[in-house]
Short mmCIF file of N, CA and C in Angstrom, two decimals:
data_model
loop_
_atom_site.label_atom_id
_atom_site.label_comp_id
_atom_site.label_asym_id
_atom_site.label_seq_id
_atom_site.Cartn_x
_atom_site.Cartn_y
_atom_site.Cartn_z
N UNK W 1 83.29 89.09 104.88
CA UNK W 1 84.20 90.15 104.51
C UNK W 1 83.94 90.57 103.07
N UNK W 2 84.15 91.88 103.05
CA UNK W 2 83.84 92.75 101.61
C UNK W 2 85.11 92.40 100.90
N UNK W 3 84.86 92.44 99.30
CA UNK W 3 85.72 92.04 98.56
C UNK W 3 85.27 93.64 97.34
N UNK W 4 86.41 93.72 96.82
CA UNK W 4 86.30 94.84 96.18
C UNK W 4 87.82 94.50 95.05
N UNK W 5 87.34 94.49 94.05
CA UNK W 5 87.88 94.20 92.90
C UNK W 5 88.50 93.18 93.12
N UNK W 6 88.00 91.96 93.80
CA UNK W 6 88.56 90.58 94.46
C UNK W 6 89.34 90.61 95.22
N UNK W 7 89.70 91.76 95.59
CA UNK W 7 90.85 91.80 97.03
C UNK W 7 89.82 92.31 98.40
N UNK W 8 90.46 91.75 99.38
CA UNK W 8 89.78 92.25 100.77
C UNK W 8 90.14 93.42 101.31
N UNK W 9 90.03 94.16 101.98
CA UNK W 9 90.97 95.25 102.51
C UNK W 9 91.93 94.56 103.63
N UNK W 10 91.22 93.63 104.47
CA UNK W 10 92.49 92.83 104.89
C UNK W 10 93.53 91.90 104.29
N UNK W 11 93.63 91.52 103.02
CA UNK W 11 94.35 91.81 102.60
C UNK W 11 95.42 92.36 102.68
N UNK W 12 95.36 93.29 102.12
CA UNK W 12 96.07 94.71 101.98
C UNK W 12 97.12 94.58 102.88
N UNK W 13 96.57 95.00 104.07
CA UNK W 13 96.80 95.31 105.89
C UNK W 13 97.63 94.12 105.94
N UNK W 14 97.34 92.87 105.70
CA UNK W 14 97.85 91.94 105.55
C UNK W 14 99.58 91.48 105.00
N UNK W 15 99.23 92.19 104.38
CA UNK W 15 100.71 91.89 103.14
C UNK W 15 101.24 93.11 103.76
N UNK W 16 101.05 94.39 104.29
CA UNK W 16 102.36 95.02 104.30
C UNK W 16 103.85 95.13 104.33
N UNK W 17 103.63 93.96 105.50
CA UNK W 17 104.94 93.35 106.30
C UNK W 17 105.81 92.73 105.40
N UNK W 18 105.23 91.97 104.42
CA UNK W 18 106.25 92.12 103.39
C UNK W 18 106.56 92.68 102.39
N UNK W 19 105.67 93.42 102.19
CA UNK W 19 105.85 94.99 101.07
C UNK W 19 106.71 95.89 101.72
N UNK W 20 107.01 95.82 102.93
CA UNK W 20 107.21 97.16 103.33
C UNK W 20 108.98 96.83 103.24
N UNK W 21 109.47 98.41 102.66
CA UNK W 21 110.62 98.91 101.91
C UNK W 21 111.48 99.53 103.39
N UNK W 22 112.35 99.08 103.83
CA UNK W 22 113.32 99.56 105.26
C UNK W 22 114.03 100.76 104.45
N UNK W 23 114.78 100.62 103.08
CA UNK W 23 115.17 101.66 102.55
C UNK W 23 114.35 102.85 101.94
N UNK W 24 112.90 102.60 102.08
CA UNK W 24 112.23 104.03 101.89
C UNK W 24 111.48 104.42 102.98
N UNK W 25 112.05 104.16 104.57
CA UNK W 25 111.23 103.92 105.38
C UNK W 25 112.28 105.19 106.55
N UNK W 26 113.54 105.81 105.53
CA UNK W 26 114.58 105.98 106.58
C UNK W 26 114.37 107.41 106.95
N UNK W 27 114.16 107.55 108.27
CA UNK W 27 114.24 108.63 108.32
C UNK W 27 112.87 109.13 109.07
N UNK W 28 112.15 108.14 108.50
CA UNK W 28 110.81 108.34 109.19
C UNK W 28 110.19 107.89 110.18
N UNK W 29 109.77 108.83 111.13
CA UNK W 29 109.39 108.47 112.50
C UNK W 29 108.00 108.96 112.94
N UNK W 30 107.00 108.27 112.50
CA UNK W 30 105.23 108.66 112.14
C UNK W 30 104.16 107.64 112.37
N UNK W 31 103.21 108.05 112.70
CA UNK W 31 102.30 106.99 113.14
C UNK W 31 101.05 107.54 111.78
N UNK W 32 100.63 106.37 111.25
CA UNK W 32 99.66 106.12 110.16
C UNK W 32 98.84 105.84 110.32
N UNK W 33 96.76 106.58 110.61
CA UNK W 33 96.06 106.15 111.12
C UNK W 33 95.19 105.64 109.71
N UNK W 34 94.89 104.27 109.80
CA UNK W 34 93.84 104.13 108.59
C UNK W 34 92.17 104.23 108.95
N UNK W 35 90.80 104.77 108.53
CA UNK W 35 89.91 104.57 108.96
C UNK W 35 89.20 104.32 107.68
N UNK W 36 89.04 102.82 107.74
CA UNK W 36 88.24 102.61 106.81
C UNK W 36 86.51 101.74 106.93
N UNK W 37 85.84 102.80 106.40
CA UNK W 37 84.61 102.48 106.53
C UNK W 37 83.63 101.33 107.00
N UNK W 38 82.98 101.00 107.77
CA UNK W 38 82.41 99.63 107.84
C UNK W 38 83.01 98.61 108.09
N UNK W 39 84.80 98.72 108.25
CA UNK W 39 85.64 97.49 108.20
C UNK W 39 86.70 97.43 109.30
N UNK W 40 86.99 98.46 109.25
CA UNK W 40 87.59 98.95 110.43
C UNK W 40 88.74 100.14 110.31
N UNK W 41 89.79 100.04 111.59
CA UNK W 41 91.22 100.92 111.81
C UNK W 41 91.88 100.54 112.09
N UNK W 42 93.06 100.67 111.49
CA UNK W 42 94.70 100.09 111.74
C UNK W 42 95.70 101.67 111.96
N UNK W 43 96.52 101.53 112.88
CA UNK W 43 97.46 102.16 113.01
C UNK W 43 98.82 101.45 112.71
N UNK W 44 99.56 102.33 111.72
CA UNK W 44 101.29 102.29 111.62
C UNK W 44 101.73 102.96 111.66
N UNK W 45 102.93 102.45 112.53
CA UNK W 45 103.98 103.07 113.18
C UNK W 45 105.44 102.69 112.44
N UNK W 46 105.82 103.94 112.30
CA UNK W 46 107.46 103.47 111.09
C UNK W 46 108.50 104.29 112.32
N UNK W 47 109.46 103.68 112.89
CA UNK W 47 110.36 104.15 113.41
C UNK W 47 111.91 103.81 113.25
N UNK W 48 112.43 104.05 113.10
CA UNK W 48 114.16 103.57 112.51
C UNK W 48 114.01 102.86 111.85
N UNK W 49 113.32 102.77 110.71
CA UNK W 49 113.43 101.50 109.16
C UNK W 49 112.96 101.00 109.37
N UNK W 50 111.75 100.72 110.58
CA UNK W 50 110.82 99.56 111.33
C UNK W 50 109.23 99.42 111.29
N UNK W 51 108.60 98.92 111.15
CA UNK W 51 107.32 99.37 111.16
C UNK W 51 106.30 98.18 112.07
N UNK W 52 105.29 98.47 112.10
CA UNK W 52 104.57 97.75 113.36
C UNK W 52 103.23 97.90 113.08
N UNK W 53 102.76 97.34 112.77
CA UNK W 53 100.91 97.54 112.04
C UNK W 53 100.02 97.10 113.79
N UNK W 54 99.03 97.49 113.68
CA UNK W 54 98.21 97.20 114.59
C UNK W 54 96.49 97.29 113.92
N UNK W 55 95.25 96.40 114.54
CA UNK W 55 94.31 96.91 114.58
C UNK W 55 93.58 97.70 115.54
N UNK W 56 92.82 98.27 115.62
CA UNK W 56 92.87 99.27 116.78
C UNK W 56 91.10 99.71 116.76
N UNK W 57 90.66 100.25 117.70
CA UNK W 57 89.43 101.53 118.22
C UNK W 57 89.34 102.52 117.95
N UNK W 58 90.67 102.58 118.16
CA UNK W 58 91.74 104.43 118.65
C UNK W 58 92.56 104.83 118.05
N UNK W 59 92.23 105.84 116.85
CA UNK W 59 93.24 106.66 116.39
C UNK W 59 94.08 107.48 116.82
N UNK W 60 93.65 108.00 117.88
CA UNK W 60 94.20 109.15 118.70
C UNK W 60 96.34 108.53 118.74
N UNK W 61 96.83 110.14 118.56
CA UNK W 61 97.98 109.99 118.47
C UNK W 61 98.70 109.71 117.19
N UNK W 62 97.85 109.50 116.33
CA UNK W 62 98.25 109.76 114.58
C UNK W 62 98.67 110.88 114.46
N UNK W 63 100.01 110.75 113.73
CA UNK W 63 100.35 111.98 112.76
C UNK W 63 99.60 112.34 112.08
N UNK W 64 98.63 111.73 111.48
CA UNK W 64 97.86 111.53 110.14
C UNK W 64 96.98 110.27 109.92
N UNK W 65 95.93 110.55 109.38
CA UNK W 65 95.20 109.18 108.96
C UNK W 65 93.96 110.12 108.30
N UNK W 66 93.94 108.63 107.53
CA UNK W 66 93.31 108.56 106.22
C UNK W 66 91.87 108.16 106.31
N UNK W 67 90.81 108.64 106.12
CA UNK W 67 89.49 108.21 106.00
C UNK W 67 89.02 107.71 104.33
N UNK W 68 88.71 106.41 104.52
CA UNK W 68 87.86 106.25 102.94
C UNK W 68 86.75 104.90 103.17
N UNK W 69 86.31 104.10 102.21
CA UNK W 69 85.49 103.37 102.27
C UNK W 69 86.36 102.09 101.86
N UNK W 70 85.83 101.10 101.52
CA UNK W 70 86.90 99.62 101.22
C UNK W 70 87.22 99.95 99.70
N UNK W 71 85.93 100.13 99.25
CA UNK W 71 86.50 100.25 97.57
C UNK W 71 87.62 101.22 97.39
N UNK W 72 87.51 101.99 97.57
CA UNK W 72 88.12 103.21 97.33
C UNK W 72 89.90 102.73 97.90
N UNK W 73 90.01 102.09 99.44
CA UNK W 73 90.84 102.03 99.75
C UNK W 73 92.22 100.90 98.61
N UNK W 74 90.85 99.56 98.54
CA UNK W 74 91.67 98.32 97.13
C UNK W 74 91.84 99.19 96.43
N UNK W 75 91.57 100.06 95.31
CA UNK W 75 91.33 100.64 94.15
C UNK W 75 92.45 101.32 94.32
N UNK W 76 92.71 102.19 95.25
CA UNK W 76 94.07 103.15 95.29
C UNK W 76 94.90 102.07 95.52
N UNK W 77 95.48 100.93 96.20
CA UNK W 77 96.03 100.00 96.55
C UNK W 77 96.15 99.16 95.31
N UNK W 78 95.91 99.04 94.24
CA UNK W 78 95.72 97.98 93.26
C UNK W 78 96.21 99.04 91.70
N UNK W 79 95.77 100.03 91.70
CA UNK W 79 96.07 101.14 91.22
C UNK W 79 94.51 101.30 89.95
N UNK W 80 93.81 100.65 90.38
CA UNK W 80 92.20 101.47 90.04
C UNK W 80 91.96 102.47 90.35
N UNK W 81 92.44 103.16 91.33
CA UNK W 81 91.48 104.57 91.46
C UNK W 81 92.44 105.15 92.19
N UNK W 82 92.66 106.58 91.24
CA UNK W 82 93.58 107.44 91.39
C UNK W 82 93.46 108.39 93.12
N UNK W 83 94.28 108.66 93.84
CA UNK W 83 94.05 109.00 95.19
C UNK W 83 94.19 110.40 94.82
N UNK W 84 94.54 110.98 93.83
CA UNK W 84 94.02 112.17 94.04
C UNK W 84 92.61 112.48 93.48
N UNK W 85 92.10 112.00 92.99
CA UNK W 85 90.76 111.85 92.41
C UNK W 85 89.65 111.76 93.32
N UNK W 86 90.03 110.79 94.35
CA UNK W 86 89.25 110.72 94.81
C UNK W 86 89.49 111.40 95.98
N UNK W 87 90.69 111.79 96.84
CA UNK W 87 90.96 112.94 97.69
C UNK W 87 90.14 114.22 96.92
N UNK W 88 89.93 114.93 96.08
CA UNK W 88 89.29 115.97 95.12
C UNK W 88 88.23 115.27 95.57
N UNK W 89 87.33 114.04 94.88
CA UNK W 89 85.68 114.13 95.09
C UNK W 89 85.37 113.91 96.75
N UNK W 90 86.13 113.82 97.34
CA UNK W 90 86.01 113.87 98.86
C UNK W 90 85.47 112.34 99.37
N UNK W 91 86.08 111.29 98.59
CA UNK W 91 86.06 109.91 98.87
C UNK W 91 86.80 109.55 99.73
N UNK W 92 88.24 110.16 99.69
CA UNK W 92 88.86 109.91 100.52
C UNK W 92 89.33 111.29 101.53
N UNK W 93 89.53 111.08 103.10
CA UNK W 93 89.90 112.20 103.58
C UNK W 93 90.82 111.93 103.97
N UNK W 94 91.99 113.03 104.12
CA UNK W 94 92.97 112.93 105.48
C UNK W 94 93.24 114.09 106.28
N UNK W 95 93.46 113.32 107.85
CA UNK W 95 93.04 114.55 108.76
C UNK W 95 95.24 114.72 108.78
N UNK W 96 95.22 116.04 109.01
CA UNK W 96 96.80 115.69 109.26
C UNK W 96 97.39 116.42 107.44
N UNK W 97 98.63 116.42 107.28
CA UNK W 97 98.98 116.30 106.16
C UNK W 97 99.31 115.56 105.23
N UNK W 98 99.01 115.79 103.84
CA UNK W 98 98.30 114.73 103.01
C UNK W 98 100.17 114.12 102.40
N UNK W 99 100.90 115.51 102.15
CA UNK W 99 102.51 114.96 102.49
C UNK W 99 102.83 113.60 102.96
N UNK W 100 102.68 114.19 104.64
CA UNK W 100 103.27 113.18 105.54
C UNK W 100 102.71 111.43 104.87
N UNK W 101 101.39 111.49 104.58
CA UNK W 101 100.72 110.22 104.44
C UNK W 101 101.29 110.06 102.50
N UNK W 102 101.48 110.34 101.94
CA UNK W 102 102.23 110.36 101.08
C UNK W 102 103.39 109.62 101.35
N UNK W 103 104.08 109.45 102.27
CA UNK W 103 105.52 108.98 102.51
C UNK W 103 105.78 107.48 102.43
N UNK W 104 104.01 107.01 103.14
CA UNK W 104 103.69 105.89 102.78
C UNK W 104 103.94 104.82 101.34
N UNK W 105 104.20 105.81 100.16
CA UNK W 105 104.32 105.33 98.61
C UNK W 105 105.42 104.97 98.51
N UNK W 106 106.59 105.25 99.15
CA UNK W 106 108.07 105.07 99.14
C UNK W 106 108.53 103.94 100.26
N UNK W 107 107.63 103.58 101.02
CA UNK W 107 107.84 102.38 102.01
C UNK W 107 106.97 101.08 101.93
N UNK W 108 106.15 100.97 100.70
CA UNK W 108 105.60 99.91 100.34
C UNK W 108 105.86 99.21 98.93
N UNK W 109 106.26 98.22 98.15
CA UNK W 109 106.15 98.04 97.05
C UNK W 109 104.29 97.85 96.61
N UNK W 110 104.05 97.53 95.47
CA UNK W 110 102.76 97.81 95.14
C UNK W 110 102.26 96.41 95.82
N UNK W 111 100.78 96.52 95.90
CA UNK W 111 100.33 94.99 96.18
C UNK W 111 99.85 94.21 95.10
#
């Protein structure tokens, strides 16, 4: 497994469950597709203050999801590398609206 500024991207994926904020979560009813490079895809699902991580094949049925590489993904996650920066140099993509996946910042504390 790739390590990128000493964190894994599983990791990350890892810890949500207890990062994740029920009071910035209200209201929202969205599925979160992650596709990250060489490592893989996770889908989340936030429904009544709830959320449900999965690894997955299949994005299909995302509100939204996010394309980037591992670095890029720790780096925004750790707060190395600014996501609009790299949304602009086209490091990172998202198919869907970049809003909706935004909502994500208010239902995680930092890692």
């Amino acid at each position: 497994m790739s390590e990128f500024f000493g964190i894994k991207v599983e990791d990350i994926f890892n810890s949500m469950k207890t990062r994740f904020r029920q009071e910035g979560a209200g209201g929202v009813d969205k599925i979160f597709g992650y596709d990250i490079a060489g490592i893989g895809k996770w889908k989340l699902s936030v429904k009544d203050g709830k959320m449900a991580l999965d690894k997955t094949d299949d994005l299909s049925g995302c509100d939204v999801a996010l394309q980037t590489d591992g670095e890029t993904f720790v780096g925004i996650n750790i707060g190395k590398v600014d996501a609009m920066t790299a949304f602009t140099s086209r490091k990172l993509k998202v198919k869907g609206d970049m809003n909706t996946f935004g909502l994500t910042s208010k239902m995680f504390t930092k890692y």
